[in-house]
mmCIF file of C-alpha atoms and ligand atoms in Angstrom:
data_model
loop_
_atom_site.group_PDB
_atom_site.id
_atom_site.type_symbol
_atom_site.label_atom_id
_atom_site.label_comp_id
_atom_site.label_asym_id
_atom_site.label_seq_id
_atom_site.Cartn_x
_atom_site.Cartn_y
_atom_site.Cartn_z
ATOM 1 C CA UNK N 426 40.259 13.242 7.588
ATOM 2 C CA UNK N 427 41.336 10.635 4.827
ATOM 3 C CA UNK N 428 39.329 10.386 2.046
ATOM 4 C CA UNK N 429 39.758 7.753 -0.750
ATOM 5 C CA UNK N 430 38.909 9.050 -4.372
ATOM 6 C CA UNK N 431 36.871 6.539 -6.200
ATOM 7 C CA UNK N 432 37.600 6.031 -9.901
ATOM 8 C CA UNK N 433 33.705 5.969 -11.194
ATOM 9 C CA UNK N 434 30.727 7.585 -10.023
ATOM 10 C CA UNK N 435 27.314 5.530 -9.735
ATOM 11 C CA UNK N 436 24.888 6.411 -11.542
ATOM 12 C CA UNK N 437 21.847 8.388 -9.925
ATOM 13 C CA UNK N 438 17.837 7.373 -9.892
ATOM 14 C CA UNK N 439 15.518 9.780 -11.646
ATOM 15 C CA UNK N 440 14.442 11.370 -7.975
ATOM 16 C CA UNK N 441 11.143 12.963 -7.338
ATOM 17 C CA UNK N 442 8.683 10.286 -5.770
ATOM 18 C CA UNK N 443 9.758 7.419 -7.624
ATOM 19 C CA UNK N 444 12.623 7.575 -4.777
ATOM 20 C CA UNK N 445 10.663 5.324 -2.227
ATOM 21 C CA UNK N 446 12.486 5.090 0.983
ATOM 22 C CA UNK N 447 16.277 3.297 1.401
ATOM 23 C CA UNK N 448 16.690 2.053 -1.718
ATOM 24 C CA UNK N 449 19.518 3.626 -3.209
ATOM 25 C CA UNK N 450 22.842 4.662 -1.879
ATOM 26 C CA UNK N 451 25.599 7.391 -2.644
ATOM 27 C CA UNK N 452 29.196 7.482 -3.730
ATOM 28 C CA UNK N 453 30.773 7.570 -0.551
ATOM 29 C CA UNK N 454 30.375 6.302 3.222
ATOM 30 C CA UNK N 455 32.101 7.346 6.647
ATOM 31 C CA UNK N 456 33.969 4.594 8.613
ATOM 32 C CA UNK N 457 35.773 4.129 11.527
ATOM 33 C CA UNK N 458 37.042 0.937 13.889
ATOM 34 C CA UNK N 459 37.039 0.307 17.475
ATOM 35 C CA UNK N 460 39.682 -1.928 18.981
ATOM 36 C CA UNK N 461 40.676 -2.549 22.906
ATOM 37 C CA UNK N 462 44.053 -1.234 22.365
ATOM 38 C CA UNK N 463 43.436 1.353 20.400
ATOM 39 C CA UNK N 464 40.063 2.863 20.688
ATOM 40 C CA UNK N 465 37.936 4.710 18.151
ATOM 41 C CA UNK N 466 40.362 5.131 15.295
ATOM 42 C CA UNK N 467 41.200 5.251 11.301
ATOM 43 C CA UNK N 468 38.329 7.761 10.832
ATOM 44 C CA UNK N 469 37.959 8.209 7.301
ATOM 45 C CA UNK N 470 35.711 8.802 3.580
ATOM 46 C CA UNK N 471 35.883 5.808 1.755
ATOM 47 C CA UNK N 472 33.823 4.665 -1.434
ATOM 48 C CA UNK N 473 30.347 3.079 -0.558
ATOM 49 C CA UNK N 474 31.236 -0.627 -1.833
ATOM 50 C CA UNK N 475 30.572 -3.927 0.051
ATOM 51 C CA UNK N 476 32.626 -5.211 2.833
ATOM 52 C CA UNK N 477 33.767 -9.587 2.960
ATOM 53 C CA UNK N 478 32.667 -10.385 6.392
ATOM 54 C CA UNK N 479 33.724 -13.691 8.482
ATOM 55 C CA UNK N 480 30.355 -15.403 9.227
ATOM 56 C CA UNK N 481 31.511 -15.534 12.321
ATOM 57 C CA UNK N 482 31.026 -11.935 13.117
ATOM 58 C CA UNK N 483 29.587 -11.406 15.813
ATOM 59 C CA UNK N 484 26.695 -8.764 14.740
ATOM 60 C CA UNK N 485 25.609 -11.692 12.348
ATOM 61 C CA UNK N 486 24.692 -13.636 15.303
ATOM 62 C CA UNK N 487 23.978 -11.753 18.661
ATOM 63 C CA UNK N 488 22.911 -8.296 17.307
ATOM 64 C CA UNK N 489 24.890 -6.233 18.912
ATOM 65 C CA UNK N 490 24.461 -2.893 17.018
ATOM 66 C CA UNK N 491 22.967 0.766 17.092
ATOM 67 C CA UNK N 492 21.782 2.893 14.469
ATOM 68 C CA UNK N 493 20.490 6.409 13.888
ATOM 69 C CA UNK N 494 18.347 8.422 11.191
ATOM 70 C CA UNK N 495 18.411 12.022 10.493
ATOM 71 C CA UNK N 496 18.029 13.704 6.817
ATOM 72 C CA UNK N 497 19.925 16.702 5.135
ATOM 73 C CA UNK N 498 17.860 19.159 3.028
ATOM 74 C CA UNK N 499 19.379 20.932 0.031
ATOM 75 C CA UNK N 500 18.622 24.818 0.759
ATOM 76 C CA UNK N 501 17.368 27.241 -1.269
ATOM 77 C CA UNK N 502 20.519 29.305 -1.762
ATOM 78 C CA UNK N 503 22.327 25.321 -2.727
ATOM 79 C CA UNK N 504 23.356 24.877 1.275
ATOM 80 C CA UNK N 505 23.376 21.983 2.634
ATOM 81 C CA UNK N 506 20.983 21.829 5.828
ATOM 82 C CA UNK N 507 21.260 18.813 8.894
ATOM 83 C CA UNK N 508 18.449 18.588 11.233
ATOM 84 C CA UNK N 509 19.615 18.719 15.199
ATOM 85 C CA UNK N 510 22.479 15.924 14.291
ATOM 86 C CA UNK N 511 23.763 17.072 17.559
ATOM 87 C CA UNK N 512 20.395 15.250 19.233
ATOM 88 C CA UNK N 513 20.987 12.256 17.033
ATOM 89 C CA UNK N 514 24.922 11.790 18.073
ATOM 90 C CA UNK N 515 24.146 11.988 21.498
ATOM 91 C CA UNK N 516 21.207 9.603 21.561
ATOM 92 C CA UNK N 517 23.260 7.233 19.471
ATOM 93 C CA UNK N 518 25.961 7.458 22.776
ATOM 94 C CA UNK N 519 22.763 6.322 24.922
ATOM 95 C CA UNK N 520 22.195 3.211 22.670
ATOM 96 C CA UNK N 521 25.929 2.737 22.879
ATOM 97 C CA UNK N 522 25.873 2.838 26.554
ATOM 98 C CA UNK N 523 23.048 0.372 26.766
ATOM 99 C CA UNK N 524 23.912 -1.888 24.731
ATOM 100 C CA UNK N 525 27.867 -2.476 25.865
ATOM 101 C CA UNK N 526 29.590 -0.531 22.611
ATOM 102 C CA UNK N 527 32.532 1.858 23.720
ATOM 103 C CA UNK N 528 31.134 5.548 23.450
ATOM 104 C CA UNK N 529 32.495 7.498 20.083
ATOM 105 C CA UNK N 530 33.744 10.846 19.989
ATOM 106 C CA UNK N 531 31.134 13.102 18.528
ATOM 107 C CA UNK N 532 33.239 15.858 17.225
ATOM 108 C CA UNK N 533 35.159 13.424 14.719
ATOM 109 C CA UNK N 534 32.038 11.622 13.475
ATOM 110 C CA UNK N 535 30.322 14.934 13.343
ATOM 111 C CA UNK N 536 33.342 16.101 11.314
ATOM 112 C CA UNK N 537 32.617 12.692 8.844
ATOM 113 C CA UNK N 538 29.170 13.708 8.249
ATOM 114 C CA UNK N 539 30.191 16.844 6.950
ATOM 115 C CA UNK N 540 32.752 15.836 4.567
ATOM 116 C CA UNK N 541 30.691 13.055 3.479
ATOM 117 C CA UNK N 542 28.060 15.336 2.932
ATOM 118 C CA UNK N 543 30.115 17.758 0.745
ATOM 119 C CA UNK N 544 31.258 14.498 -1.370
ATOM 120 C CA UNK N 545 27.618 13.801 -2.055
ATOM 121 C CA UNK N 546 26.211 16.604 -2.158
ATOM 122 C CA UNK N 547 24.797 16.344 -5.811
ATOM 123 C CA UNK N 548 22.622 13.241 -4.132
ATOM 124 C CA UNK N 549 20.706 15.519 -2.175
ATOM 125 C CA UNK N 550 17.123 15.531 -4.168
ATOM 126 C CA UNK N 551 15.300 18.664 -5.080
ATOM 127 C CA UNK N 552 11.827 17.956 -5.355
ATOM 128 C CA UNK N 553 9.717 18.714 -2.132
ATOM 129 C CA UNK N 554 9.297 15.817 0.485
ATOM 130 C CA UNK N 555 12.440 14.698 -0.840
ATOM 131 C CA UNK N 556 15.971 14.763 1.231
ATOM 132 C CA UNK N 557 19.325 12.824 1.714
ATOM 133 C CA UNK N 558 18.671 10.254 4.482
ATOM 134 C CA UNK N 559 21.579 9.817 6.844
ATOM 135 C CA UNK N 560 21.793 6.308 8.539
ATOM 136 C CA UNK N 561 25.116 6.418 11.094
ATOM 137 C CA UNK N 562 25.374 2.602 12.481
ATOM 138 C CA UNK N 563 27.480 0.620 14.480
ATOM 139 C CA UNK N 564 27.930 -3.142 14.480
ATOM 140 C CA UNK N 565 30.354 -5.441 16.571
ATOM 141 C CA UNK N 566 32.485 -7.167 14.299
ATOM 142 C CA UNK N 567 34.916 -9.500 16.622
ATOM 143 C CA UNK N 568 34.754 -12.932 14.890
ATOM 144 C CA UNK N 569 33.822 -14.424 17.748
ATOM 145 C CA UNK N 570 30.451 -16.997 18.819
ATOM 146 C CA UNK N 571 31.010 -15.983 22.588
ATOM 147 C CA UNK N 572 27.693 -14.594 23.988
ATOM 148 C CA UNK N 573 29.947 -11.293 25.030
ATOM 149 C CA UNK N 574 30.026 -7.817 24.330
ATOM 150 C CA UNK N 575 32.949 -7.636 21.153
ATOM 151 C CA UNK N 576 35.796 -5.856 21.442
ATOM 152 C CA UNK N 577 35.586 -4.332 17.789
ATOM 153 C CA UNK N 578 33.638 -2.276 16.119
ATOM 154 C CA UNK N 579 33.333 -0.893 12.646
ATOM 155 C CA UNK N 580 31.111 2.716 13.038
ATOM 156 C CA UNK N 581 30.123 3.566 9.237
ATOM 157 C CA UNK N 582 27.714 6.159 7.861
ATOM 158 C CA UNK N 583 25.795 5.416 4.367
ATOM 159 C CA UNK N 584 23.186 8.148 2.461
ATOM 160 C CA UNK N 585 20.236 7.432 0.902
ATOM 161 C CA UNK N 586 18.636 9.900 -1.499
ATOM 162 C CA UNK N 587 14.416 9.307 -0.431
ATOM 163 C CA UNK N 588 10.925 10.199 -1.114
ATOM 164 C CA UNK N 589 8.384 10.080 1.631
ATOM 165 C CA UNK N 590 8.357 6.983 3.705
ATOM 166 C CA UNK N 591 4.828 5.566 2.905
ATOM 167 C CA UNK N 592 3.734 4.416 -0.556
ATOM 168 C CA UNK N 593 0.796 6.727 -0.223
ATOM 169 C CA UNK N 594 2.856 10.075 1.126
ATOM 170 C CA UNK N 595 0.898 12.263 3.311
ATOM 171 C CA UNK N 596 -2.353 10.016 3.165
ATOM 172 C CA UNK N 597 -3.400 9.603 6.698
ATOM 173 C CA UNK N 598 -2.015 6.397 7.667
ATOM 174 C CA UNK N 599 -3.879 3.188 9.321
ATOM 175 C CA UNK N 600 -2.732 1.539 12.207
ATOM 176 C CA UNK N 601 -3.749 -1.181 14.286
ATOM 177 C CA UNK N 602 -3.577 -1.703 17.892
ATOM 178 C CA UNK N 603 -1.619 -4.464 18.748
ATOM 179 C CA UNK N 604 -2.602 -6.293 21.668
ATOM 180 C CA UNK N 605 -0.528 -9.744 21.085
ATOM 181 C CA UNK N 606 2.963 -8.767 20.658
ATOM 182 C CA UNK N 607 5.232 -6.834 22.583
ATOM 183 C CA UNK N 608 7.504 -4.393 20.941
ATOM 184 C CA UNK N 609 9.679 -3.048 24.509
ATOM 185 C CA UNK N 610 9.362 -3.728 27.966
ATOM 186 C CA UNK N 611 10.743 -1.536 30.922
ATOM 187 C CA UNK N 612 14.317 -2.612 31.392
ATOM 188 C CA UNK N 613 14.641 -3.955 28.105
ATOM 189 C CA UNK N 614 15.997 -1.869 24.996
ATOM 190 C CA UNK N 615 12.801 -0.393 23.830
ATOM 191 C CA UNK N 616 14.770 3.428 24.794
ATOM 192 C CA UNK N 617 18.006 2.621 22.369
ATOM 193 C CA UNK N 618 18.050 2.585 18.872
ATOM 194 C CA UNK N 619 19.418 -1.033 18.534
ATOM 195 C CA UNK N 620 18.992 -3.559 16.033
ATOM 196 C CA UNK N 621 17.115 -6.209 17.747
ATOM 197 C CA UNK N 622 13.962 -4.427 18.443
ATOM 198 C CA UNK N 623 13.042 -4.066 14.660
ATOM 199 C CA UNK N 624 13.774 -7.547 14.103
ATOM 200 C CA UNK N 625 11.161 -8.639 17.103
ATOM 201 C CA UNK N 626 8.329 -6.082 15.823
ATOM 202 C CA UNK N 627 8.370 -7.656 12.052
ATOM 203 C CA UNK N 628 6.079 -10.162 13.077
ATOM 204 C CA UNK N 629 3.361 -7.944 13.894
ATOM 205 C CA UNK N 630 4.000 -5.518 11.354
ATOM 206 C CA UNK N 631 3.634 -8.287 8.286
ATOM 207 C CA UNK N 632 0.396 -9.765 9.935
ATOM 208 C CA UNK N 633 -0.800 -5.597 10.234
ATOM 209 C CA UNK N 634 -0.019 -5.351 6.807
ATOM 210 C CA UNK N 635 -2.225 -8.141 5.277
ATOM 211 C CA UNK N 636 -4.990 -6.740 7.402
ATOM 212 C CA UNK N 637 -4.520 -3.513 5.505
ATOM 213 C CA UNK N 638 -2.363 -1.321 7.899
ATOM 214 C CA UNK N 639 0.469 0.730 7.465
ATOM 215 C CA UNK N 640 1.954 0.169 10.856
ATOM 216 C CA UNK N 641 1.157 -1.107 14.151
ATOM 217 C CA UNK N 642 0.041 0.754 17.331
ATOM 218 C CA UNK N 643 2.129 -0.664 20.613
ATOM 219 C CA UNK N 644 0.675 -0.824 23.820
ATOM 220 C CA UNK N 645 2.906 -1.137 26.901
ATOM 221 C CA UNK N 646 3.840 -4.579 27.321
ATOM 222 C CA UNK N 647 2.585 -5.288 31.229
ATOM 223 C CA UNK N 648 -1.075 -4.107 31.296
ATOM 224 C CA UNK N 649 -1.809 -4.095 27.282
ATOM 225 C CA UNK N 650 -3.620 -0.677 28.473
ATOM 226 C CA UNK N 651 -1.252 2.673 27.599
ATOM 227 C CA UNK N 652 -0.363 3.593 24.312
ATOM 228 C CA UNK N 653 3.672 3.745 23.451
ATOM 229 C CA UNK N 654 4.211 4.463 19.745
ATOM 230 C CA UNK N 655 4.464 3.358 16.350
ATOM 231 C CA UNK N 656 7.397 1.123 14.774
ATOM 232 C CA UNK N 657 9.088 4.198 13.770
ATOM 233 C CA UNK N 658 7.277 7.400 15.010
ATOM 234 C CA UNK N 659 6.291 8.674 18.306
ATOM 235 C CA UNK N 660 2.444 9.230 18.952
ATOM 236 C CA UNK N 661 0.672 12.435 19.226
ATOM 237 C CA UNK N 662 -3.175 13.091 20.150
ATOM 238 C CA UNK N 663 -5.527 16.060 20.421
ATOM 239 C CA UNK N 664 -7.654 15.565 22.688
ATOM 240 C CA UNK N 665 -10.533 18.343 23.655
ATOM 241 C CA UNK N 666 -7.580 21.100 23.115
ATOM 242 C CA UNK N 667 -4.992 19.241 24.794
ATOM 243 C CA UNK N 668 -2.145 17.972 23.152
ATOM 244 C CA UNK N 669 -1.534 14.679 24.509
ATOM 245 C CA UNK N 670 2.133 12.329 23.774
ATOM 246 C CA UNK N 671 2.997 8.908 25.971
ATOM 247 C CA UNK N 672 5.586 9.814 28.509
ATOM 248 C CA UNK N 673 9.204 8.780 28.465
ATOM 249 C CA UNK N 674 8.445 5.903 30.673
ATOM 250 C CA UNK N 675 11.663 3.462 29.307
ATOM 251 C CA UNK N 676 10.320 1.541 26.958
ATOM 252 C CA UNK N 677 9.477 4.599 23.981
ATOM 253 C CA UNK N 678 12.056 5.741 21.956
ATOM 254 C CA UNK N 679 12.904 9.364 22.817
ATOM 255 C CA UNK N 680 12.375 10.736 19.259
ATOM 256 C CA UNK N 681 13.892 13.845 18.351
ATOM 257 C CA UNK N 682 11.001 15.130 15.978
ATOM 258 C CA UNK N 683 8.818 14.358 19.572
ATOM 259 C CA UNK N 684 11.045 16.753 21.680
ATOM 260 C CA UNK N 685 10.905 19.500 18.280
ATOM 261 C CA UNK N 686 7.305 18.965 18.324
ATOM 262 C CA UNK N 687 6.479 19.617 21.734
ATOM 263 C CA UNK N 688 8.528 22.702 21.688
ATOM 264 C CA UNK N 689 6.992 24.777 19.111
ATOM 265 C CA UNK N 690 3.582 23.724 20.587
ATOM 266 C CA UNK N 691 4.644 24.914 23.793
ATOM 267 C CA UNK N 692 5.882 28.230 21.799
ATOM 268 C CA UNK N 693 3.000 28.657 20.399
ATOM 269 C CA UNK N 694 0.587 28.274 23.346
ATOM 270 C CA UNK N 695 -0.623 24.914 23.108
ATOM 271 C CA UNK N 696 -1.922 22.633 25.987
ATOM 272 C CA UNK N 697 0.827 19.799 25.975
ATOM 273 C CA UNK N 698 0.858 16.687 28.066
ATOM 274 C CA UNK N 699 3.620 14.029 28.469
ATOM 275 C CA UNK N 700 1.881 11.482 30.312
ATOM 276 C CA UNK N 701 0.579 8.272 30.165
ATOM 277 C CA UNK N 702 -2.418 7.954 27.837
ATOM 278 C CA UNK N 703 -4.581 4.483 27.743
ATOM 279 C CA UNK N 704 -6.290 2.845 24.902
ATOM 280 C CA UNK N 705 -9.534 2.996 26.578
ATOM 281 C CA UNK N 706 -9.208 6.701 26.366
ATOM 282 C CA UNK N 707 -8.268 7.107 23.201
ATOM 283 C CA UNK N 708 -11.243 5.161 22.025
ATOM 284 C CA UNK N 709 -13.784 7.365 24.598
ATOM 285 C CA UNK N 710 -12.475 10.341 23.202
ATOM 286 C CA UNK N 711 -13.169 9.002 19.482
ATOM 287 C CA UNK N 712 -16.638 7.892 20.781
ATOM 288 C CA UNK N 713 -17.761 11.187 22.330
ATOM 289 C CA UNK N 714 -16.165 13.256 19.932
ATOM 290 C CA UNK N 715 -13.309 15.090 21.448
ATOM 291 C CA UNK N 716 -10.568 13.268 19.676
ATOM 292 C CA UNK N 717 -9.815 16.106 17.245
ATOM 293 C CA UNK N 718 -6.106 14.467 15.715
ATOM 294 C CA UNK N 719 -3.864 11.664 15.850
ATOM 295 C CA UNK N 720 -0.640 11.953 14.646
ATOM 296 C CA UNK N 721 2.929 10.296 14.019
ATOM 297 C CA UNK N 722 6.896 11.556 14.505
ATOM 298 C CA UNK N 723 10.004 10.445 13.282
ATOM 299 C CA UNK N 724 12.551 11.581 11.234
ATOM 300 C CA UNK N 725 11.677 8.934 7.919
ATOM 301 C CA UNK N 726 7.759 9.937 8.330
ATOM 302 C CA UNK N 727 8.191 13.958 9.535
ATOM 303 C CA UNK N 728 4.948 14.387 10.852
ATOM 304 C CA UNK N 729 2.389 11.650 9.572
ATOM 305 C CA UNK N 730 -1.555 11.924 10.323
ATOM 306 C CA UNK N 731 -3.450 8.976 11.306
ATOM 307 C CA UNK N 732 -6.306 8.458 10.011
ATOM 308 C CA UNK N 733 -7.840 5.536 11.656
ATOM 309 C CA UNK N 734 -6.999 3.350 14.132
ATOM 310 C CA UNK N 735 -8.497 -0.851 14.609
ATOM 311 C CA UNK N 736 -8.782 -1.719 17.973
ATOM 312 C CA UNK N 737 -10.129 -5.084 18.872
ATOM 313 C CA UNK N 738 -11.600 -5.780 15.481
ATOM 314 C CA UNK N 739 -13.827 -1.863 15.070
ATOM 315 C CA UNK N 740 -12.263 0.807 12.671
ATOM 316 C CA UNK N 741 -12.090 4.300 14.428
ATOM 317 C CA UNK N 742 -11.999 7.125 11.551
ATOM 318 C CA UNK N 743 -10.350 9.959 13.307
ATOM 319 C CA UNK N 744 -11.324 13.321 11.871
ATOM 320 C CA UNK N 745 -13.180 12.107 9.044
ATOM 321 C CA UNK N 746 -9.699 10.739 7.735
ATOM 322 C CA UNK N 747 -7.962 13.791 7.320
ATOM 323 C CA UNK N 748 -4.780 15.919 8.249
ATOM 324 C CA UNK N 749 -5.962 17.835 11.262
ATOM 325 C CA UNK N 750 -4.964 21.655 12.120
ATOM 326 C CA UNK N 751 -2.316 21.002 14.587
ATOM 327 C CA UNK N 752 -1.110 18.034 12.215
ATOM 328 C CA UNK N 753 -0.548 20.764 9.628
ATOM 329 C CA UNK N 754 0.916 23.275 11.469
ATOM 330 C CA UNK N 755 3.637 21.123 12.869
ATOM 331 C CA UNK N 756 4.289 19.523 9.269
ATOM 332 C CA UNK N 757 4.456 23.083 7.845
ATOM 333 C CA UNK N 758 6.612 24.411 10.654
ATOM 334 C CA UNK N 759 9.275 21.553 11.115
ATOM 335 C CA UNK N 760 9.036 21.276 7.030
ATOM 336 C CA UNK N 761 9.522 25.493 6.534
ATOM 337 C CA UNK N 762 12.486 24.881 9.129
ATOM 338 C CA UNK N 763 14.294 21.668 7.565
ATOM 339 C CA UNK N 764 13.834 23.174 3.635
ATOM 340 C CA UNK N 765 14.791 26.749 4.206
ATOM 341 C CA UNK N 766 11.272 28.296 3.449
ATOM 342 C CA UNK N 767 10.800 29.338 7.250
ATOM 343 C CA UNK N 768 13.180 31.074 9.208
ATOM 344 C CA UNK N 769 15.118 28.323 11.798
ATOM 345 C CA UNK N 770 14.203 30.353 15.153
ATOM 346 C CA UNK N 771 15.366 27.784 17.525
ATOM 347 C CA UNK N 772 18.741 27.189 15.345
ATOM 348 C CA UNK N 773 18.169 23.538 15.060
ATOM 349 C CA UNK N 774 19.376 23.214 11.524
ATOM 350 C CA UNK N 775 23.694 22.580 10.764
ATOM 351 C CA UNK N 776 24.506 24.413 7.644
ATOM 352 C CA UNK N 777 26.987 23.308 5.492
ATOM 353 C CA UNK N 778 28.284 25.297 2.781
HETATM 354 C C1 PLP A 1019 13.720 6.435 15.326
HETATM 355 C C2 PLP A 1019 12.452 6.101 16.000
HETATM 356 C C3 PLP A 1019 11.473 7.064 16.309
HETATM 357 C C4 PLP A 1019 11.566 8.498 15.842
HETATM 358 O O1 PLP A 1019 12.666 9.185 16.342
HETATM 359 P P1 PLP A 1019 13.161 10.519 15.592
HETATM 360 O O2 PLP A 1019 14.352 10.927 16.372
HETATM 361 O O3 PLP A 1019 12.057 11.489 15.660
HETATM 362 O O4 PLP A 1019 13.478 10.121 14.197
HETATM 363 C C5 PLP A 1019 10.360 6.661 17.031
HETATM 364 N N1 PLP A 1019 10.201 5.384 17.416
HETATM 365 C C6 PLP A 1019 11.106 4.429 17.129
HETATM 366 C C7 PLP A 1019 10.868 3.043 17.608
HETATM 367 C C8 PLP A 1019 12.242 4.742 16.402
HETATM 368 O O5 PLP A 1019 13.132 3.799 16.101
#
């Protein structure tokens, strides 16, 4: 793989939890171009600087882009650990798939990550909760207005050293079920990682976030009545012993911290259900007492309690507004994994030396 030196190294933040989340970037990014006539090609490590663009480009205007997030952890013996990227580069080929971008071969981006990684590996943070956030993204670049799938591509990885995704950490989070907009229908995009849905759910998220909220709570968008997820996690309850998550149904993103999640329950003997789960009983559970936990996924958040939940206009405090027991145990078990502190039993993690 190329790699192009650069002559002056940027200078670093002070780390720890003055990080926030996506605000600074390394030395170095990945790249590589799509053409008809050639394919996926000129693969290489070039220094993170900004690109000129022709406003005519066709991402600026029709959106026609994919990303993915996944974080490396600095071990304790100075390793470098990635979490499942083999998950993450396949799911990113589904989002290709859907939304009309040539599939890339994994092996060679796979191969970019790893050199990239060993470039900027000094950006990896130390403190806990902290990690090297990995955003791989792919955005049509034909300068063209045509309302047409492009016939280039630019595929570029860029790291961001981060703290915990939430101003307030591992406070319990408040969301509010949103009952006005959509986020994903079935049919629609709501399964690929693709631009345009986070542009369509700001709306709701700025008007949760002068109410107070953290994030928004999406119901499906036909009935209003089943719960899918949050902007940027997947949704757990714990209902009367049963651990309950909103099925795959087409319009939830398939998180990979979901499908780790549900496995080491499984493993270790839970009750878990991947079904459809309403509102309404959500909100009878809370009211007679068997809703023991509520909980968020993702890779940005790890595993994020919830802590209350507004549904038309009434606060719900779920479990007195703290981090429940099977919260906990999944944060400390996918956390032990990712950091090195707990033995990786299911070989999830990519070590690079
Ligand atoms: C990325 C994302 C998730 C979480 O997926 P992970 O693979 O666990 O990071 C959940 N919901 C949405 C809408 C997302 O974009």
């Amino acid at each position: 793989m190329q790699i192009i030196e650069r002559k002056q190294l940027r200078q670093k933040p002070a780390g720890g939890t003055q990080l926030g989340f996506g605000h600074y970037f390394t030395d170095y990014m990945f790249t590589m171009k799509y053409t008809a006539d050639k394919g996926w090609h000129d693969a290489k490590i070039e220094p993170n600087e900004p690109k000129p663009f022709d406003l005519a480009t066709s991402i600026f205007h029709y959106a026609q882009g994919i990303f993915e997030g996944m974080k490396a952890f600095r071990q304790p013996d100075g390793s470098i650990a990635v979490f499942r990227p083999d998950e993450n580069w396949a799911r990113m080929n589904r989002s290709a798939t859907r939304m009309c971008i040539p599939n890339f071969p994994e092996d060679v981006v796979e191969e970019g990550l790893e050199e990239l990684l060993k470039l900027d590996r000094d950006w990896i943070p130390a403190e806990p909760g902290t990690a090297l956030y990995i955003r791989p993204t792919i955005v049509a670049t034909r300068v063209m207005l045509g309302v047409h799938a492009s016939t280039e591509y630019l595929f570029f990885i860029i790291l961001s050293p981060v703290g915990s995704y939430y101003a307030h950490g591992l406070e319990p989070t408040k969301l509010v079920v949103e009952d006005k907009y959509t986020r994903a229908t079935i049919g629609g995009t709501g399964e690929a990682k693709c631009l345009g849905n986070y542009a369509a759910s700001m709306k709701a998220g700025e008007e949760a976030e002068e109410k107070g909220f953290d994030q928004v709570l999406w119901l499906d968008a036909n009935e209003k009545k089943y719960v899918e997820e949050v902007g940027s996690m997947n949704m757990f309850f714990v209902i009367g012993g049963e651990v309950v998550t909103p099925a795959l149904v087409g319009s939830i993103l398939p998180g990979i911290t979901r499908k780790s999640c549900i496995q080491i329950l499984k493993d270790k003997g839970y009750r878990v259900s991947e079904r459809r789960i309403s509102i309404d009983e959500v909100i009878a559970a809370q009211e007679n007492g068997t809703l023991d936990e509520a909980f968020g996924t993702g890779t940005a958040a790890v595993i994020s309690p919830v802590g209350l939940i507004r549904y038309r206009d009434k606060d719900y405090t779920i479990n007195g507004g703290k981090m429940g027991a099977v919260t906990k145990m999944l944060y400390d078990t996918i956390t032990g994994i990712q950091y090195g502190t707990a033995p990786d039993p299911y070989g999830w993690k990519k070590i690079i030396k």
